Amino acid sequence: MTTTVLLVDDHPVVRSGLRAVLDTDTVHVVGEAATGEEAVTLAAHLHPDVVLCDLRLGAGIDGIQTTAALRALDPAPAVLILTTFDRDAEILGAIEAGAAGYLLKDVAPEVIIEGIHRAAGGDMFLAPDLAGRVLQGMRNPLPRLTERELEVLRLMSTGAANKDIARTLFVTEATVKSHIAHIFTKLDVDSRSRAIHLAQETGLI
Amino acid sequence: MTTTVLLVDDHPVVRSGLRAVLDTDTVHVVGEAATGEEAVTLAAHLHPDVVLCDLRLGAGIDGIQTTAALRALDPAPAVLILTTFDRDAEILGAIEAGAAGYLLKDVAPEVIIEGIHRAAGGDMFLAPDLAGRVLQGMRNPLPRLTERELEVLRLMSTGAANKDIARTLFVTEATVKSHIAHIFTKLDVDSRSRAIHLAQETGLI
DNA sequence: CTGAATCTCAACCTTTTGGACGATGCCGAC
DNA sequence: GTCGGCATCGTCCAAAAGGTTGAGATTCAG
């Protein structure tokens, strides 16, 4: 029995590649979308078994938001994330949003096909090298930063000084320092550059 | 007359996609390579007119080094860079290494084909949105950092304190501070986080 | 040889950052 | 109503980072 698949990627070349590689006797590509919005519309009409979705989709909503929207459809397709990046926060975010699996783009085509069938069957499918990381990520979850703290962290990462951040957020420097102190405690670091580095590594920002 | 092309990309899916999209009556894909080393070996045997090369090639030498090696062949193929990223330093680096053009992966297939023919004809071919940036980059060149300064900058960007950097490089903190002062002057910034941000934005590190 | 660039280090000073308190007001959960 | 989390602000202090100046050693090109 063939599994129907909808491709979502903002690069035409990648879509062609996936179509060429996936369209076999067990997998049938029924559509392609370049954006998350388009993906949701198409999925609502085509009812694919599986949506194969990139995380980075250029402008518009990202892969995680797309996943959530797709999972809210009825019937909901299984969503398989296929992307180049392996930042922890994104993987966790995709899983939380209801993705059935997460694959890196450098895997062999057969692995993607296997993942599609597993996803269609209701299984979870994680690239082997990611599985351990994800489990550890769930055991050692990154502390949840508040929205305000994330704002400060993002500004910090652009090189803004406390004074700049204070001006941008219309608060005093004391408040910024307070937020930063909390951020440091939560991330278990003791300098802004380390915080920035950690945040970028884990995909927190 | 058909133009012969060698594809270089570490993602099998992208190679398939490019082959599917490019193999027309005017372009003939004569080979694929997953690494820079493989690309040079294949190019030496196949003498393609054009090598279409990603900048990020996973392990091994990167696209810029590959470009330089390819241009040293005789006869040298034209090298067209096709990549997802548009960091200034990488674009300039590729051009310096002898690339005939630089395209972003989100362009339409026809643009790639046009680029291939232009490159085969000896033209330069830059994605329009990049051309201006490159010209400006040549007018406003990023100051050249010395090897030592780059080392310090890289360590800084991982969150290392001056003390850590000093230990890692086996010099005193005074030396590190001296290097950092030079870096700041050259980059025209006044804090390490700004330096890190600028360096990451421009692809300096 | 001379000069320029680079790497190394030091002393001195100012500013920024970070740590450690505490305090207020707000809001939502229990 | 009370409690906890959050955002806001403050003070005091120590440490780190940044700015300035100068200087010895090396290397490399002209």
PDB file of N, CA and C in Angstrom, chain A residues 71-119:
ATOM      1  N   ARG A  71      -1.236  19.506  12.658  1.00  0.00           N
ATOM      2  CA  ARG A  71      -1.750  18.515  13.610  1.00  0.00           C
ATOM      3  C   ARG A  71      -3.143  18.876  14.090  1.00  0.00           C
ATOM      4  N   ALA A  72      -3.527  20.122  13.869  1.00  0.00           N
ATOM      5  CA  ALA A  72      -4.863  20.548  14.292  1.00  0.00           C
ATOM      6  C   ALA A  72      -5.902  20.225  13.232  1.00  0.00           C
ATOM      7  N   LEU A  73      -5.460  19.783  12.054  1.00  0.00           N
ATOM      8  CA  LEU A  73      -6.410  19.420  10.996  1.00  0.00           C
ATOM      9  C   LEU A  73      -7.125  18.124  11.374  1.00  0.00           C
ATOM     10  N   ASP A  74      -8.234  17.872  10.668  1.00  0.00           N
ATOM     11  CA  ASP A  74      -8.941  16.619  10.889  1.00  0.00           C
ATOM     12  C   ASP A  74      -9.346  16.076   9.535  1.00  0.00           C
ATOM     13  N   PRO A  75      -8.779  14.985   9.072  1.00  0.00           N
ATOM     14  CA  PRO A  75      -7.809  14.160   9.785  1.00  0.00           C
ATOM     15  C   PRO A  75      -6.423  14.800   9.770  1.00  0.00           C
ATOM     16  N   ALA A  76      -5.663  14.599  10.821  1.00  0.00           N
ATOM     17  CA  ALA A  76      -4.333  15.186  10.915  1.00  0.00           C
ATOM     18  C   ALA A  76      -3.305  14.292  10.245  1.00  0.00           C
ATOM     19  N   PRO A  77      -2.488  14.874   9.361  1.00  0.00           N
ATOM     20  CA  PRO A  77      -1.411  14.074   8.784  1.00  0.00           C
ATOM     21  C   PRO A  77      -0.299  13.893   9.804  1.00  0.00           C
ATOM     22  N   ALA A  78       0.466  12.832   9.639  1.00  0.00           N
ATOM     23  CA  ALA A  78       1.688  12.717  10.432  1.00  0.00           C
ATOM     24  C   ALA A  78       2.688  13.715   9.871  1.00  0.00           C
ATOM     25  N   VAL A  79       3.455  14.373  10.736  1.00  0.00           N
ATOM     26  CA  VAL A  79       4.417  15.370  10.275  1.00  0.00           C
ATOM     27  C   VAL A  79       5.821  14.860  10.549  1.00  0.00           C
ATOM     28  N   LEU A  80       6.610  14.820   9.488  1.00  0.00           N
ATOM     29  CA  LEU A  80       7.996  14.389   9.621  1.00  0.00           C
ATOM     30  C   LEU A  80       8.869  15.592   9.304  1.00  0.00           C
ATOM     31  N   ILE A  81       9.715  15.974  10.241  1.00  0.00           N
ATOM     32  CA  ILE A  81      10.584  17.132  10.043  1.00  0.00           C
ATOM     33  C   ILE A  81      11.866  16.685   9.359  1.00  0.00           C
ATOM     34  N   LEU A  82      12.242  17.389   8.311  1.00  0.00           N
ATOM     35  CA  LEU A  82      13.477  17.082   7.585  1.00  0.00           C
ATOM     36  C   LEU A  82      14.232  18.390   7.442  1.00  0.00           C
ATOM     37  N   THR A  83      15.367  18.498   8.102  1.00  0.00           N
ATOM     38  CA  THR A  83      16.034  19.794   8.095  1.00  0.00           C
ATOM     39  C   THR A  83      17.526  19.631   8.177  1.00  0.00           C
ATOM     40  N   THR A  84      18.229  20.752   8.005  1.00  0.00           N
ATOM     41  CA  THR A  84      19.685  20.718   8.014  1.00  0.00           C
ATOM     42  C   THR A  84      20.244  20.900   9.406  1.00  0.00           C
ATOM     43  N   PHE A  85      19.443  21.505  10.276  1.00  0.00           N
ATOM     44  CA  PHE A  85      19.978  21.914  11.562  1.00  0.00           C
ATOM     45  C   PHE A  85      19.574  20.942  12.657  1.00  0.00           C
ATOM     46  N   ASP A  86      20.358  20.901  13.680  1.00  0.00           N
ATOM     47  CA  ASP A  86      20.032  19.984  14.768  1.00  0.00           C
ATOM     48  C   ASP A  86      20.149  20.695  16.104  1.00  0.00           C
ATOM     49  N   ARG A  87      19.512  21.828  16.194  1.00  0.00           N
ATOM     50  CA  ARG A  87      19.561  22.561  17.450  1.00  0.00           C
ATOM     51  C   ARG A  87      18.498  22.007  18.389  1.00  0.00           C
ATOM     52  N   ASP A  88      18.923  21.790  19.611  1.00  0.00           N
ATOM     53  CA  ASP A  88      18.096  21.073  20.567  1.00  0.00           C
ATOM     54  C   ASP A  88      16.712  21.679  20.721  1.00  0.00           C
ATOM     55  N   ALA A  89      16.661  22.989  20.882  1.00  0.00           N
ATOM     56  CA  ALA A  89      15.376  23.615  21.146  1.00  0.00           C
ATOM     57  C   ALA A  89      14.415  23.395  19.989  1.00  0.00           C
ATOM     58  N   GLU A  90      14.936  23.367  18.776  1.00  0.00           N
ATOM     59  CA  GLU A  90      14.064  23.182  17.630  1.00  0.00           C
ATOM     60  C   GLU A  90      13.533  21.768  17.570  1.00  0.00           C
ATOM     61  N   ILE A  91      14.405  20.809  17.859  1.00  0.00           N
ATOM     62  CA  ILE A  91      13.955  19.419  17.846  1.00  0.00           C
ATOM     63  C   ILE A  91      12.856  19.236  18.882  1.00  0.00           C
ATOM     64  N   LEU A  92      13.155  19.672  20.094  1.00  0.00           N
ATOM     65  CA  LEU A  92      12.173  19.545  21.169  1.00  0.00           C
ATOM     66  C   LEU A  92      10.887  20.262  20.801  1.00  0.00           C
ATOM     67  N   GLY A  93      11.019  21.442  20.242  1.00  0.00           N
ATOM     68  CA  GLY A  93       9.843  22.223  19.864  1.00  0.00           C
ATOM     69  C   GLY A  93       9.000  21.490  18.837  1.00  0.00           C
ATOM     70  N   ALA A  94       9.652  20.879  17.864  1.00  0.00           N
ATOM     71  CA  ALA A  94       8.924  20.165  16.826  1.00  0.00           C
ATOM     72  C   ALA A  94       8.174  18.977  17.426  1.00  0.00           C
ATOM     73  N   ILE A  95       8.843  18.279  18.308  1.00  0.00           N
ATOM     74  CA  ILE A  95       8.209  17.107  18.939  1.00  0.00           C
ATOM     75  C   ILE A  95       7.006  17.548  19.770  1.00  0.00           C
ATOM     76  N   GLU A  96       7.221  18.631  20.531  1.00  0.00           N
ATOM     77  CA  GLU A  96       6.117  19.159  21.330  1.00  0.00           C
ATOM     78  C   GLU A  96       4.935  19.535  20.458  1.00  0.00           C
ATOM     79  N   ALA A  97       5.240  20.086  19.277  1.00  0.00           N
ATOM     80  CA  ALA A  97       4.173  20.531  18.381  1.00  0.00           C
ATOM     81  C   ALA A  97       3.475  19.357  17.720  1.00  0.00           C
ATOM     82  N   GLY A  98       3.989  18.146  17.946  1.00  0.00           N
ATOM     83  CA  GLY A  98       3.285  16.985  17.432  1.00  0.00           C
ATOM     84  C   GLY A  98       3.947  16.306  16.249  1.00  0.00           C
ATOM     85  N   ALA A  99       5.212  16.628  15.998  1.00  0.00           N
ATOM     86  CA  ALA A  99       5.897  15.968  14.901  1.00  0.00           C
ATOM     87  C   ALA A  99       6.118  14.499  15.234  1.00  0.00           C
ATOM     88  N   ALA A 100       6.032  13.664  14.209  1.00  0.00           N
ATOM     89  CA  ALA A 100       6.220  12.237  14.429  1.00  0.00           C
ATOM     90  C   ALA A 100       7.684  11.859  14.318  1.00  0.00           C
ATOM     91  N   GLY A 101       8.503  12.777  13.799  1.00  0.00           N
ATOM     92  CA  GLY A 101       9.899  12.422  13.644  1.00  0.00           C
ATOM     93  C   GLY A 101      10.725  13.592  13.188  1.00  0.00           C
ATOM     94  N   TYR A 102      12.017  13.398  13.204  1.00  0.00           N
ATOM     95  CA  TYR A 102      12.954  14.479  12.921  1.00  0.00           C
ATOM     96  C   TYR A 102      14.159  13.872  12.233  1.00  0.00           C
ATOM     97  N   LEU A 103      14.379  14.270  10.987  1.00  0.00           N
ATOM     98  CA  LEU A 103      15.515  13.721  10.248  1.00  0.00           C
ATOM     99  C   LEU A 103      16.408  14.846   9.772  1.00  0.00           C
ATOM    100  N   LEU A 104      17.689  14.554   9.661  1.00  0.00           N
ATOM    101  CA  LEU A 104      18.619  15.533   9.121  1.00  0.00           C
ATOM    102  C   LEU A 104      18.760  15.308   7.618  1.00  0.00           C
ATOM    103  N   LYS A 105      18.974  16.408   6.899  1.00  0.00           N
ATOM    104  CA  LYS A 105      18.937  16.333   5.440  1.00  0.00           C
ATOM    105  C   LYS A 105      20.086  15.543   4.840  1.00  0.00           C
ATOM    106  N   ASP A 106      21.083  15.244   5.636  1.00  0.00           N
ATOM    107  CA  ASP A 106      22.200  14.533   5.025  1.00  0.00           C
ATOM    108  C   ASP A 106      22.047  13.015   5.105  1.00  0.00           C
ATOM    109  N   VAL A 107      20.885  12.544   5.493  1.00  0.00           N
ATOM    110  CA  VAL A 107      20.706  11.096   5.548  1.00  0.00           C
ATOM    111  C   VAL A 107      20.439  10.551   4.147  1.00  0.00           C
ATOM    112  N   ALA A 108      20.594   9.248   4.035  1.00  0.00           N
ATOM    113  CA  ALA A 108      20.354   8.594   2.750  1.00  0.00           C
ATOM    114  C   ALA A 108      18.854   8.571   2.461  1.00  0.00           C
ATOM    115  N   PRO A 109      18.497   8.608   1.177  1.00  0.00           N
ATOM    116  CA  PRO A 109      17.088   8.601   0.782  1.00  0.00           C
ATOM    117  C   PRO A 109      16.299   7.452   1.410  1.00  0.00           C
ATOM    118  N   GLU A 110      16.933   6.284   1.544  1.00  0.00           N
ATOM    119  CA  GLU A 110      16.199   5.135   2.087  1.00  0.00           C
ATOM    120  C   GLU A 110      15.730   5.417   3.502  1.00  0.00           C
ATOM    121  N   VAL A 111      16.559   6.162   4.234  1.00  0.00           N
ATOM    122  CA  VAL A 111      16.194   6.468   5.616  1.00  0.00           C
ATOM    123  C   VAL A 111      14.950   7.356   5.634  1.00  0.00           C
ATOM    124  N   ILE A 112      14.886   8.282   4.696  1.00  0.00           N
ATOM    125  CA  ILE A 112      13.709   9.149   4.630  1.00  0.00           C
ATOM    126  C   ILE A 112      12.474   8.313   4.329  1.00  0.00           C
ATOM    127  N   ILE A 113      12.604   7.402   3.371  1.00  0.00           N
ATOM    128  CA  ILE A 113      11.469   6.558   3.005  1.00  0.00           C
ATOM    129  C   ILE A 113      11.024   5.712   4.205  1.00  0.00           C
ATOM    130  N   GLU A 114      12.002   5.168   4.897  1.00  0.00           N
ATOM    131  CA  GLU A 114      11.659   4.383   6.076  1.00  0.00           C
ATOM    132  C   GLU A 114      10.933   5.256   7.092  1.00  0.00           C
ATOM    133  N   GLY A 115      11.452   6.462   7.279  1.00  0.00           N
ATOM    134  CA  GLY A 115      10.824   7.381   8.222  1.00  0.00           C
ATOM    135  C   GLY A 115       9.394   7.691   7.832  1.00  0.00           C
ATOM    136  N   ILE A 116       9.156   7.865   6.560  1.00  0.00           N
ATOM    137  CA  ILE A 116       7.794   8.167   6.096  1.00  0.00           C
ATOM    138  C   ILE A 116       6.846   7.022   6.432  1.00  0.00           C
ATOM    139  N   HIS A 117       7.308   5.809   6.193  1.00  0.00           N
ATOM    140  CA  HIS A 117       6.419   4.678   6.487  1.00  0.00           C
ATOM    141  C   HIS A 117       6.182   4.529   7.977  1.00  0.00           C
ATOM    142  N   ARG A 118       7.228   4.738   8.745  1.00  0.00           N
ATOM    143  CA  ARG A 118       7.070   4.634  10.197  1.00  0.00           C
ATOM    144  C   ARG A 118       6.110   5.704  10.687  1.00  0.00           C
ATOM    145  N   ALA A 119       6.274   6.920  10.158  1.00  0.00           N
ATOM    146  CA  ALA A 119       5.404   8.018  10.579  1.00  0.00           C
ATOM    147  C   ALA A 119       3.959   7.725  10.194  1.00  0.00           C
TER     148      ALA A 119
END
